[in-house]
Amino acid sequence: MDSNELRARYLAFFEERGHTVVPSSSLVPAKDPTLLFANSGMVPFKDVFTGAEQKPYTRATSAQKCVRAGGKHNDLEEVGPSTRHHVFFEMLGNFSFGDYFKREAIAYAWEFSMRVLGLDPSRLWPTVNHVDDEAYDLWREVAGVPEERLTRLGDEDNFWQMADVGPCGYNSEIFYDRGAQYGCGKADCRPGCDCDRFWEYWNLVFMEFFQDEDGVRTPLPKTNVDTGLGFERTLAILQGAESNYETDLFEPIIARIQALTGHSDEQRKREYIAYRVIADHSRAISFLIADGVLPGNEGRSYVLRRIVRRAIRYGRRLGLDGPFLSDTTAAVIEKMGGHYTELVERRQVIADTVLREEEHFARTLSRGVAILDELIDTMLADGRTVLSGADAFRLYDTYGFPLDLTMELAQDRNLSVDADGFAHALGEQKARSRSSGTFTARMPAAYRALSGPETAFVGYTTLDDTGRVLALIVGEENVQQVDAGQEAEVLVDRTPFYAESGGQVGDTGVLTWLDGDFAVADTRRPVPGYVLHRGTVLRGTLRVGQDVDLAVNRERRTDTARNHTATHILHKALRDTLGPHAQQAGSLVAPDRLRFDFTQPAAITPEETLEIEDTINARTLDDRQVRTEEKPYAEAVAGGAMALFGEKYGDVVRVVSIDGYGQELCGGTHVHHTGEIGPVYLTSEGSIGSGIRRVEAVSGHGATAYARERLRALERAGSVLRVAPMEVERQIHTLQERVRTQEREIEKLRRQLAGGAVEEMFRSQVRQVDGTQVLVARADAEDGGALSELGDRLRDRIGSGVVVLATVANGKPNLLAMVTPDVVQRGGHAGNLVKEIGARMDARGGGRPDRAQAGGGSPERLDEALGVVEDLVARQLARG
């Protein structure tokens, strides 16, 4: 059975048993800042398990993309030596939300293992929690597993919890016995042993408790099931492979690497670690970029950069010194693009991104070599022979230098590296990463206490409505009433107020009742399904159970709708102008402006900016109709609607269509015709990270104000320049040319003056020291750059000799020493000169034999220090 068949048969098996097939979510968890990446099959259902979200089904099955790198779960450094660890992997899962429990979960797992996988039952060894007698008995009853193949393990192996606080429960794992030849030889070898005989391939989690802050576990009102079948591990078992890397999932990628290296099969076997790293990381790189993550220096982007650089480093071990990842990621796309179509859709973005990152890393590596050379030079000068672990780690973390490369280059200079110190620094970084990536299920108790029907949103069709107050929250407490002057959050059973979502800001407005008013400053949805109005009681007392009239700020909502529809048109115009790679990577839709982040490797040219702006305004002048309708997610996407990066969609979605100009999944508010948007101006464009650009724009009232402001600025400039507004640009060019002409005249005069100063200093300051011309002088130079220029002139004028100049700029002394090549050959050394001069005035510096500088120290001792120069030169020449 190959990988495509296994995936398809798993999903079909559970679909036949009443499970809804749910497509894999993005690797970037939507609206979940607690996770770097989706790292297990249950991540998309987290809110369902906690009770914060309801689904129209109670059974689900999926093949979920997962990445474990960075954060609490980090397998990056394990990949290569390990036969079964991966950065990217797939998790096949079946889930029950308050439907079936242990009996059915065990029965399904056993039936699939027997009937579909065709595994030998005598090789299957289930484990259960040591106190879970129910699961133990069910394995005996349902699956007929004999006691000798059932293993009880402790909480560290067979208890699962989402976080310190939240749903948790016992779990049961199924292990496959590969045979005694893979074991440790001990008589009691069984699951739980550290040897490689037993491979765990399926984990059944039974969520039946809720654990509070004190660690107390109470039964959940509804039990849930979360299972995970390791896709790669199961394939290895089915295909009789010694490791996951010898299955059909990896073989095409490894074959591509071998073709690039030209290795024989024997060479490939010897370099198996490098082959595994590149194959695994190529998969992770492809899927992460396809899901909108681009290399950078923070968060997910930094993790991706580390993955790319680790693959490149191992490529260099194989002799792949040039770019190669576009070839290996292409092999990933060919193998997996049939099921994960986003790989095919973003093929060019993946290829362009990895090529750009490989070129960037080559430059970074060169800088790292230069920095290492500087560190080694400093060490040798200080008499040290061991490079610190902290420095070695900085080279690794910042420049991608593996420790072995640093050690190799240091050894070439007869130096060593503090490997223990490096390991300590690496361990500290991993600890920081784990703590920053730890998931927590905590939310304020007041939010957790919200219950009952979800808030009915009526704001698509009206901006005014009446509703009943269901809850009042002050700080983190639920209260029964709030009085004038108090800030609070108000939950109403129905509302026309749009809660911040999808980049669109929340509505503002007012809640009113017979003798009171509540000013709404913002609208949020901190708990799925419940809209909270945040603001202040202006007068009166607001109570739970009270009816209120809700009125949205109409002008603000309309301006926001203009910008939201303009954002959709901008997105389409960007893709039409720049190419399909220009995909949304973030947005802000406010009443006064819009901001749109998108994937794009280079700056937008002025011509492209003008074309995009013209396209947007052509669509607003067309006055095209904007339509909205609700559809099942699969139907909407199949019909061409674009799903946006970072958004979490339900099973039924809202589609916003602009007649003849594309459609997107969007829950935001929009105008009814594009003509309502008015003019649109792009106000700025720039980079916010590697491969990510940001455009800001204004429309409607904001665009009118923007244009008026610039027209008035142009009129003011014309007044200052005493020309008509349309002549301002020509007048500025005229003045610029006049200034350039005057600057050239000033420079010419300055050089003439400097030449006279050089000649005067040459005549008055040059002394003969043992037949060598030596010029020592204080100069009137404004900074080190001016001092250097003067030194070059004097050196050229002397032709042969030594020049030492000093100046004090902003209270800080600067020293410059220059020795002509012929004097260097006779023993002169500028670097040693400035060190000895500087030592007499507490200045620090050094340099080459022919040129050196020093700075700082005591200005009062400058003349005294300069007074010894001739003696120092004489001693250098005497030593020869």
XYZ file of C-alpha atoms in Angstrom, residues 229-714:
486
model
C -2.385 7.560 13.446
C 1.227 8.338 12.557
C 1.138 8.422 8.768
C 4.852 8.022 8.063
C 5.339 5.402 10.791
C 2.406 3.322 9.560
C 3.722 3.442 5.987
C 7.098 2.177 7.170
C 5.368 -0.755 8.893
C 3.237 -1.569 5.842
C 6.147 -1.334 3.400
C 8.558 -3.295 5.607
C 10.953 -0.352 5.720
C 13.812 0.004 8.185
C 12.956 3.683 8.605
C 10.322 6.202 7.528
C 12.793 7.487 4.939
C 12.663 4.251 2.971
C 8.966 4.610 2.065
C 7.425 5.950 -1.140
C 6.877 9.305 0.616
C 10.600 10.017 0.772
C 12.208 7.906 -1.956
C 11.446 10.352 -4.843
C 12.949 13.245 -2.868
C 16.027 11.258 -1.874
C 16.435 10.093 -5.484
C 16.381 13.746 -6.593
C 19.103 14.592 -4.065
C 21.207 11.688 -5.317
C 20.794 12.894 -8.907
C 21.990 16.367 -7.874
C 25.054 15.012 -6.054
C 25.920 12.307 -8.575
C 26.499 9.895 -5.696
C 26.626 6.156 -6.059
C 24.240 4.075 -3.934
C 27.113 3.307 -1.585
C 27.919 7.001 -1.139
C 24.238 7.723 -0.526
C 24.173 5.112 2.246
C 27.268 6.586 3.896
C 25.728 10.082 3.900
C 22.284 8.937 5.074
C 21.972 11.644 7.743
C 22.417 14.473 5.238
C 19.976 12.825 2.820
C 17.353 12.477 5.554
C 17.755 16.081 6.703
C 17.406 17.530 3.204
C 14.444 15.297 2.318
C 12.570 16.030 5.538
C 13.328 19.752 5.527
C 12.354 20.082 1.855
C 8.896 18.847 2.822
C 8.626 21.260 5.739
C 9.892 24.165 3.637
C 7.426 23.451 0.810
C 4.379 23.199 3.057
C 5.254 26.178 5.247
C 5.773 28.486 2.275
C 2.590 27.163 0.650
C 0.741 28.144 3.839
C 2.105 31.694 3.715
C 5.150 31.511 5.997
C 8.262 33.198 4.591
C 11.825 33.208 5.994
C 12.559 36.023 8.403
C 14.020 36.884 11.788
C 11.043 36.452 14.126
C 8.560 33.799 15.174
C 7.442 31.327 12.530
C 9.540 33.071 9.886
C 12.690 32.552 11.945
C 11.898 28.863 12.443
C 11.499 28.453 8.677
C 14.809 30.262 8.109
C 16.527 27.857 10.501
C 15.025 24.872 8.674
C 16.203 26.211 5.306
C 19.706 26.931 6.593
C 20.022 23.532 8.219
C 19.111 21.917 4.886
C 21.666 24.110 3.083
C 24.418 23.218 5.557
C 23.812 19.503 5.041
C 23.707 20.102 1.289
C 27.183 21.586 1.479
C 28.352 18.432 3.219
C 27.243 16.573 0.096
C 29.072 19.028 -2.170
C 25.947 21.010 -3.126
C 27.559 24.442 -2.888
C 25.073 26.186 -5.159
C 21.278 26.548 -4.855
C 19.513 23.175 -4.856
C 16.348 23.477 -2.762
C 14.180 24.496 -5.702
C 14.934 21.033 -7.142
C 14.201 19.108 -3.943
C 11.036 21.077 -3.165
C 9.886 20.405 -6.740
C 10.159 16.681 -5.942
C 7.961 17.264 -2.876
C 5.350 19.029 -4.992
C 5.370 16.225 -7.571
C 4.858 13.624 -4.844
C 2.282 15.362 -2.654
C 0.625 18.005 -4.833
C -2.161 15.651 -5.857
C -3.706 15.700 -2.376
C -2.339 19.036 -1.142
C -3.169 21.236 -4.136
C -1.834 24.374 -2.438
C 1.662 23.064 -3.255
C 0.891 23.153 -6.967
C -0.840 26.541 -6.751
C 2.174 28.105 -5.025
C 4.880 26.192 -6.875
C 6.538 29.357 -8.219
C 6.402 31.148 -4.865
C 8.111 28.157 -3.231
C 10.836 28.039 -5.909
C 11.464 31.806 -5.818
C 11.512 31.925 -2.024
C 14.020 29.113 -1.513
C 16.324 30.480 -4.227
C 16.262 33.930 -2.634
C 16.927 32.457 0.808
C 19.814 30.304 -0.448
C 21.440 33.358 -2.043
C 20.866 35.348 1.141
C 22.415 32.600 3.268
C 25.481 32.442 1.023
C 26.073 36.144 1.743
C 25.393 35.595 5.448
C 27.840 32.688 5.549
C 30.540 34.866 3.997
C 29.944 37.510 6.674
C 30.126 34.785 9.305
C 33.523 33.645 8.009
C 34.773 37.231 8.198
C 33.474 37.614 11.761
C 35.065 34.325 12.803
C 38.371 35.513 11.315
C 38.089 38.722 13.375
C 37.334 36.739 16.535
C 40.360 34.518 15.915
C 42.616 37.522 15.249
C 41.481 39.098 18.526
C 42.057 35.847 20.396
C 45.583 35.501 19.011
C 46.354 39.098 19.884
C 45.122 38.506 23.460
C 46.995 35.225 23.764
C 43.818 33.094 24.016
C 43.546 29.700 22.354
C 39.902 28.705 23.068
C 36.924 30.266 21.273
C 34.137 30.759 23.809
C 30.925 28.749 23.593
C 28.953 32.012 23.539
C 30.810 33.209 20.426
C 30.427 29.828 18.735
C 26.698 29.874 19.484
C 26.322 33.420 18.126
C 27.903 32.259 14.864
C 25.491 29.298 14.815
C 22.365 31.257 15.751
C 22.942 34.396 13.682
C 24.972 33.179 10.719
C 23.968 29.527 10.501
C 27.476 28.268 11.290
C 27.309 24.672 12.511
C 29.596 23.939 15.427
C 31.687 21.474 13.447
C 32.472 24.123 10.805
C 33.522 26.606 13.496
C 35.717 23.932 15.093
C 37.252 23.046 11.729
C 38.156 26.663 10.897
C 39.484 27.230 14.420
C 41.601 24.077 14.211
C 43.180 25.390 11.005
C 44.585 28.196 13.191
C 45.648 25.820 15.991
C 42.744 26.894 18.208
C 39.942 24.995 19.942
C 36.278 25.720 20.711
C 34.425 25.468 24.031
C 31.915 22.828 22.919
C 30.406 22.532 26.419
C 29.741 26.266 26.505
C 28.109 26.024 23.080
C 25.873 23.176 24.301
C 24.885 25.247 27.344
C 23.923 28.256 25.181
C 21.970 26.000 22.817
C 20.133 24.439 25.748
C 19.177 27.877 27.072
C 17.771 28.833 23.677
C 15.705 25.635 23.510
C 14.336 26.336 26.989
C 13.330 29.857 25.921
C 11.726 28.441 22.784
C 9.774 25.853 24.739
C 8.456 28.410 27.211
C 7.474 30.872 24.479
C 5.668 28.176 22.533
C 3.770 26.611 25.419
C 0.037 26.394 24.840
C -2.291 27.581 27.558
C -6.018 27.102 27.702
C -6.515 29.820 30.325
C -8.954 32.652 29.728
C -10.584 34.986 32.262
C -13.179 33.207 34.388
C -15.772 35.787 33.353
C -15.387 34.717 29.715
C -15.470 31.023 30.612
C -18.734 31.593 32.445
C -20.529 32.844 29.315
C -23.157 30.335 28.265
C -26.414 30.010 26.422
C -27.265 30.775 22.791
C -24.629 32.527 20.707
C -25.033 36.215 19.894
C -27.215 36.743 16.832
C -25.475 39.172 14.464
C -27.944 41.249 12.398
C -25.498 43.919 11.250
C -25.407 42.859 7.605
C -28.934 44.197 7.101
C -29.431 46.847 9.791
C -27.421 49.202 11.978
C -30.136 49.584 14.630
C -31.792 46.883 16.729
C -33.118 46.018 20.161
C -31.695 43.321 22.390
C -31.542 42.015 25.943
C -28.477 42.266 28.177
C -27.317 38.731 29.049
C -24.093 39.496 30.916
C -21.993 42.375 32.214
C -18.239 42.067 32.794
C -16.098 44.548 34.739
C -12.417 43.674 34.723
C -12.457 39.894 35.013
C -15.681 39.588 37.009
C -19.297 39.050 36.026
C -21.543 41.652 37.663
C -25.283 42.271 37.732
C -25.183 46.010 37.071
C -22.886 48.881 36.108
C -23.329 52.550 36.947
C -22.456 55.860 35.302
C -18.722 56.281 34.767
C -17.926 52.563 34.893
C -16.163 50.766 32.054
C -17.642 47.388 31.170
C -18.199 44.720 28.525
C -21.813 44.079 27.600
C -23.189 40.840 26.132
C -26.526 41.240 24.322
C -28.555 38.422 22.793
C -28.558 40.105 19.347
C -26.533 42.951 17.899
C -25.917 44.960 14.721
C -22.373 45.737 15.961
C -19.619 44.020 13.954
C -16.982 42.415 16.198
C -13.339 42.814 15.158
C -12.470 39.981 12.792
C -10.684 39.279 9.529
C -8.676 42.497 9.796
C -11.797 44.690 10.083
C -12.008 46.791 13.251
C -14.964 46.496 15.594
C -17.905 48.878 15.402
C -18.523 51.798 17.748
C -21.827 53.372 18.659
C -24.252 53.558 21.564
C -26.588 51.398 23.645
C -29.554 53.303 25.076
C -32.398 52.580 27.476
C -35.084 54.684 29.143
C -32.802 56.575 31.505
C -29.317 55.741 30.346
C -26.646 55.520 27.632
C -23.595 53.310 27.117
C -20.922 54.518 24.675
C -19.452 51.558 22.740
C -15.756 52.181 22.048
C -15.028 48.768 20.517
C -16.674 45.449 19.730
C -14.825 42.150 20.191
C -15.448 38.402 20.193
C -13.051 37.085 22.869
C -15.015 33.837 23.091
C -16.267 32.174 19.885
C -19.959 32.896 19.423
C -20.248 35.734 21.948
C -19.995 39.418 20.934
C -18.966 41.834 23.684
C -19.510 45.603 23.478
C -16.709 47.412 25.306
C -17.263 50.918 26.562
C -18.449 53.237 29.338
C -21.794 53.997 30.979
C -22.469 57.684 30.256
C -25.556 57.972 32.467
C -27.953 55.746 34.351
C -27.560 52.147 35.502
C -27.332 49.156 33.154
C -28.543 45.801 34.488
C -28.510 42.181 33.349
C -31.897 41.278 31.861
C -32.552 44.833 30.685
C -33.634 45.620 27.105
C -31.494 48.137 25.222
C -31.557 49.829 21.845
C -28.343 49.336 19.873
C -27.197 51.889 17.286
C -23.981 51.547 15.276
C -22.044 54.683 14.313
C -23.391 54.822 10.764
C -20.757 57.057 9.158
C -17.874 55.068 10.666
C -19.347 51.735 9.555
C -19.903 53.061 6.016
C -16.320 54.326 5.765
C -15.074 50.956 7.031
C -17.204 49.123 4.449
C -15.731 51.320 1.692
C -12.209 50.368 2.748
C -13.082 46.682 3.082
C -14.452 46.378 -0.441
C -11.498 48.462 -1.664
C -9.203 45.903 -0.008
C -10.761 43.085 -2.061
C -10.279 45.095 -5.273
C -6.684 45.930 -4.248
C -5.924 42.229 -3.672
C -7.181 41.320 -7.145
C -5.323 44.253 -8.749
C -2.069 43.207 -7.054
C -2.399 39.639 -8.346
C -3.295 40.829 -11.852
C -0.346 43.243 -11.965
C 2.373 41.383 -10.051
C 1.336 37.749 -10.500
C -0.571 35.052 -8.572
C 2.197 34.871 -5.959
C 0.911 38.148 -4.468
C -1.243 36.635 -1.742
C -2.592 38.236 1.374
C -0.440 37.912 4.490
C -2.379 40.237 6.784
C -4.642 43.269 6.691
C -6.230 46.108 8.631
C -9.543 47.632 7.590
C -10.388 50.800 9.521
C -12.702 53.722 8.750
C -9.857 56.103 7.916
C -7.482 53.790 6.027
C -6.679 50.282 4.907
C -3.482 48.295 5.187
C -2.681 45.207 3.141
C 0.299 42.858 3.566
C 1.129 40.456 0.756
C 3.825 38.109 -0.485
C 6.126 39.806 -2.975
C 9.923 39.424 -3.294
C 10.729 42.921 -4.616
C 9.555 46.491 -4.235
C 6.689 47.618 -6.455
C 7.924 49.975 -9.165
C 6.320 53.414 -9.614
C 4.836 52.171 -12.884
C 3.290 49.147 -11.170
C 1.935 51.338 -8.379
C 0.256 53.593 -10.904
C -1.194 50.608 -12.775
C -2.603 49.113 -9.561
C -4.124 52.416 -8.493
C -5.631 52.971 -11.936
C -7.128 49.472 -11.910
C -8.766 50.033 -8.523
C -10.271 53.359 -9.553
C -11.494 51.888 -12.846
C -13.425 49.291 -10.836
C -14.949 51.926 -8.552
C -16.010 53.986 -11.596
C -17.561 50.843 -13.135
C -19.984 50.843 -10.199
C -20.099 47.043 -10.175
C -22.542 45.272 -7.917
C -21.193 43.627 -4.772
C -23.071 40.470 -3.806
C -22.937 38.271 -0.714
C -24.220 34.733 -0.205
C -23.614 31.802 2.119
C -22.378 28.458 0.796
C -20.746 25.290 2.097
C -16.979 25.841 2.312
C -16.100 23.129 -0.210
C -18.631 24.442 -2.733
C -17.408 28.025 -2.369
C -13.745 27.131 -2.897
C -14.592 24.829 -5.803
C -16.488 27.739 -7.361
C -13.369 29.920 -7.359
C -13.744 31.849 -4.102
C -10.395 32.734 -2.546
C -9.719 31.647 1.041
C -7.373 34.035 2.816
C -4.191 33.241 4.739
C -4.540 33.090 8.522
C -8.332 32.960 8.591
C -10.373 30.220 10.207
C -13.492 29.234 8.260
C -16.540 27.302 9.327
C -18.345 24.645 7.352
C -20.692 27.283 5.877
C -18.989 30.446 4.653
C -19.971 33.871 3.364
C -18.825 34.657 -0.170
C -18.372 38.288 -1.260
C -18.409 38.685 -5.051
C -17.744 41.736 -7.195
C -19.480 41.274 -10.535
C -16.895 40.124 -13.074
C -14.027 40.821 -10.711
C -13.495 37.860 -8.405
C -14.830 36.520 -5.137
C -13.438 35.937 -1.643
C -14.554 34.219 1.534
C -15.236 37.086 3.912
C -17.373 37.772 6.955
C -16.795 41.536 6.858
C -19.102 44.388 5.909
C -19.104 45.809 2.389
C -20.725 48.394 0.139
C -23.461 47.296 -2.286
C -21.858 48.840 -5.402
C -18.185 49.668 -6.018
C -19.171 53.226 -6.947
C -19.912 53.861 -3.262
C -16.181 53.509 -2.492
C -15.221 56.759 -4.226
C -11.610 57.522 -5.174
C -8.770 55.330 -3.882
C -5.145 56.415 -3.400
C -2.167 54.223 -2.483
C -0.376 56.239 0.198
C 2.657 54.047 0.930
C 4.414 50.814 -0.029
C 7.347 49.121 1.655
C 8.909 45.973 3.061
C 7.913 44.641 6.487
C 9.998 41.459 6.283
C 11.694 39.068 3.917
C 9.348 38.554 0.973
C 6.473 40.543 2.558
C 5.393 43.984 1.324
C 2.820 46.355 2.805
C 0.549 48.752 0.944
C -1.520 51.414 2.694
C -4.384 53.227 1.027
C -7.346 55.507 1.622
C -10.773 55.652 0.023
C -13.961 57.718 0.174
C -13.760 60.521 2.749
C -10.182 59.565 3.583
C -9.167 59.814 -0.075
C -10.846 63.217 -0.421
C -9.000 64.526 2.638
C -5.736 63.006 1.371
C -6.035 64.711 -2.022
C -7.096 68.032 -0.497
C -4.151 68.009 1.922
C -1.666 67.435 -0.890
C -3.198 70.078 -3.144
C -2.952 72.614 -0.348
C 0.654 71.561 0.351
C 1.415 72.098 -3.335
